[in-house]
Amino acid sequence: MKPVHVAVIMDGNGRWALNKNLPRYDGHWKGAEVAEDIIEWCNDREIKYLTLFSFSTENWKRPQAEINMIFHILAKYLSDRLNKVIEKNARLHFIGDLDALNPETRLICLNSEQSTSKCTGMVINLAVNYSGRSEILKAAQEWNGKDEFESHLYTAGQPDPDFLIRTGGEKRISNFMLWQMAYTELYFTDVLWPDFSESDLDLALEDFSKRERRFGGIG
């Protein structure tokens, strides 16, 4: 059994840098490299949807210099790697409130989404300035009671995640895709995100393959 939709909480960039006596931004740069790698690995394994938790609404509490660096890295990777994404026929989709981003980064995000909108391969959801509670509240405010509630979520038209991987040792979902994860299988690893490897992904997917998903029924 292989998941159709994998979600990832990419945790541990700062601790990875601290362990190596490096500035925290080095951890974010390395984490971005691994994010690019996992897109490749999941695409090779024919996983149709991949959602990466890139920046939460709670992350605004971090030092401004670190926040600026995170968005600089995001903008640079989107600008430099967009053609590579298009070549793979992958589609970028952003979930979260992009209005709070600086205008330049927001425009890069929207242009990246538009440029890949006709791609029909793997879907890459990037959760930026994302909050699961805020998403549900937004959907509830828009819902008229006549259409499907899910049509007002950021992930409208997509299947819910089958599998969540969280790195870094924490065992919680941290306000991530609260509606969509009602029946998601959870996997936690102590590996810090910048150290997450292809073999770590395969270990996680092997674990998933052994699980029996009953959705409240009887196996």
CSV table of C-alpha atoms in Angstrom, one decimal, residues 10 13 25 27-33 35-36 39 52-56 59-60 65-82 85 92-113 124-130:
chain,number,residue,atom,x,y,z
A,10,MET,CA,9.8,19.8,8.3
A,13,ASN,CA,16.4,23.2,11.0
A,25,TYR,CA,19.9,30.4,8.7
A,27,GLY,CA,19.8,25.1,8.9
A,28,HIS,CA,17.0,26.7,6.8
A,29,TRP,CA,19.2,26.7,3.7
A,30,LYS,CA,20.0,23.0,4.3
A,31,GLY,CA,16.3,22.3,5.0
A,32,ALA,CA,15.4,23.9,1.7
A,33,GLU,CA,17.8,21.5,-0.1
A,35,ALA,CA,12.7,19.9,0.6
A,36,GLU,CA,13.8,20.0,-3.0
A,39,ILE,CA,9.9,16.4,-4.0
A,52,LEU,CA,5.2,20.7,2.9
A,53,PHE,CA,4.6,22.8,6.0
A,54,SER,CA,7.0,25.7,5.2
A,55,PHE,CA,5.9,28.5,7.5
A,56,SER,CA,3.1,28.7,10.1
A,59,ASN,CA,6.3,31.3,13.1
A,60,TRP,CA,5.8,35.1,13.0
A,65,ALA,CA,16.0,38.5,10.8
A,66,GLU,CA,15.2,34.8,10.8
A,67,ILE,CA,11.8,35.4,9.2
A,68,ASN,CA,13.4,37.5,6.5
A,69,MET,CA,15.9,34.8,5.8
A,70,ILE,CA,13.2,32.1,5.5
A,71,PHE,CA,11.2,34.1,3.0
A,72,HIS,CA,14.4,35.0,1.1
A,73,ILE,CA,15.2,31.3,0.8
A,74,LEU,CA,11.6,30.6,-0.3
A,75,ALA,CA,11.7,33.3,-3.0
A,76,LYS,CA,15.1,32.3,-4.3
A,77,TYR,CA,14.2,28.6,-4.6
A,78,LEU,CA,10.9,29.4,-6.3
A,79,SER,CA,12.7,31.7,-8.8
A,80,ASP,CA,15.7,29.4,-9.4
A,81,ARG,CA,13.8,26.1,-9.6
A,82,LEU,CA,10.6,27.0,-11.3
A,85,VAL,CA,9.3,22.0,-11.6
A,92,LEU,CA,2.7,24.2,-7.3
A,93,HIS,CA,-0.2,25.2,-5.0
A,94,PHE,CA,0.0,27.4,-2.0
A,95,ILE,CA,-2.1,26.9,1.1
A,96,GLY,CA,-2.3,29.7,3.7
A,97,ASP,CA,-2.8,33.4,3.8
A,98,LEU,CA,-0.3,34.9,1.3
A,99,ASP,CA,-1.7,38.5,1.9
A,100,ALA,CA,0.6,38.8,5.0
A,101,LEU,CA,3.7,38.3,3.0
A,102,ASN,CA,5.8,41.1,1.6
A,103,PRO,CA,4.6,42.1,-1.9
A,104,GLU,CA,7.7,40.8,-3.7
A,105,THR,CA,7.5,37.3,-2.1
A,106,ARG,CA,3.8,37.1,-2.5
A,107,LEU,CA,4.1,37.9,-6.2
A,108,ILE,CA,6.8,35.3,-6.7
A,109,CYS,CA,4.5,32.7,-5.0
A,110,LEU,CA,1.5,33.7,-7.1
A,111,ASN,CA,3.5,33.7,-10.4
A,112,SER,CA,4.9,30.3,-9.5
A,113,GLU,CA,1.4,28.9,-9.0
A,124,ILE,CA,3.2,20.2,-4.5
A,125,ASN,CA,1.3,22.1,-1.8
A,126,LEU,CA,3.5,24.6,0.0
A,127,ALA,CA,1.9,25.7,3.3
A,128,VAL,CA,3.0,29.3,3.8
A,129,ASN,CA,1.6,31.5,6.6
A,130,TYR,CA,-0.7,28.5,7.3
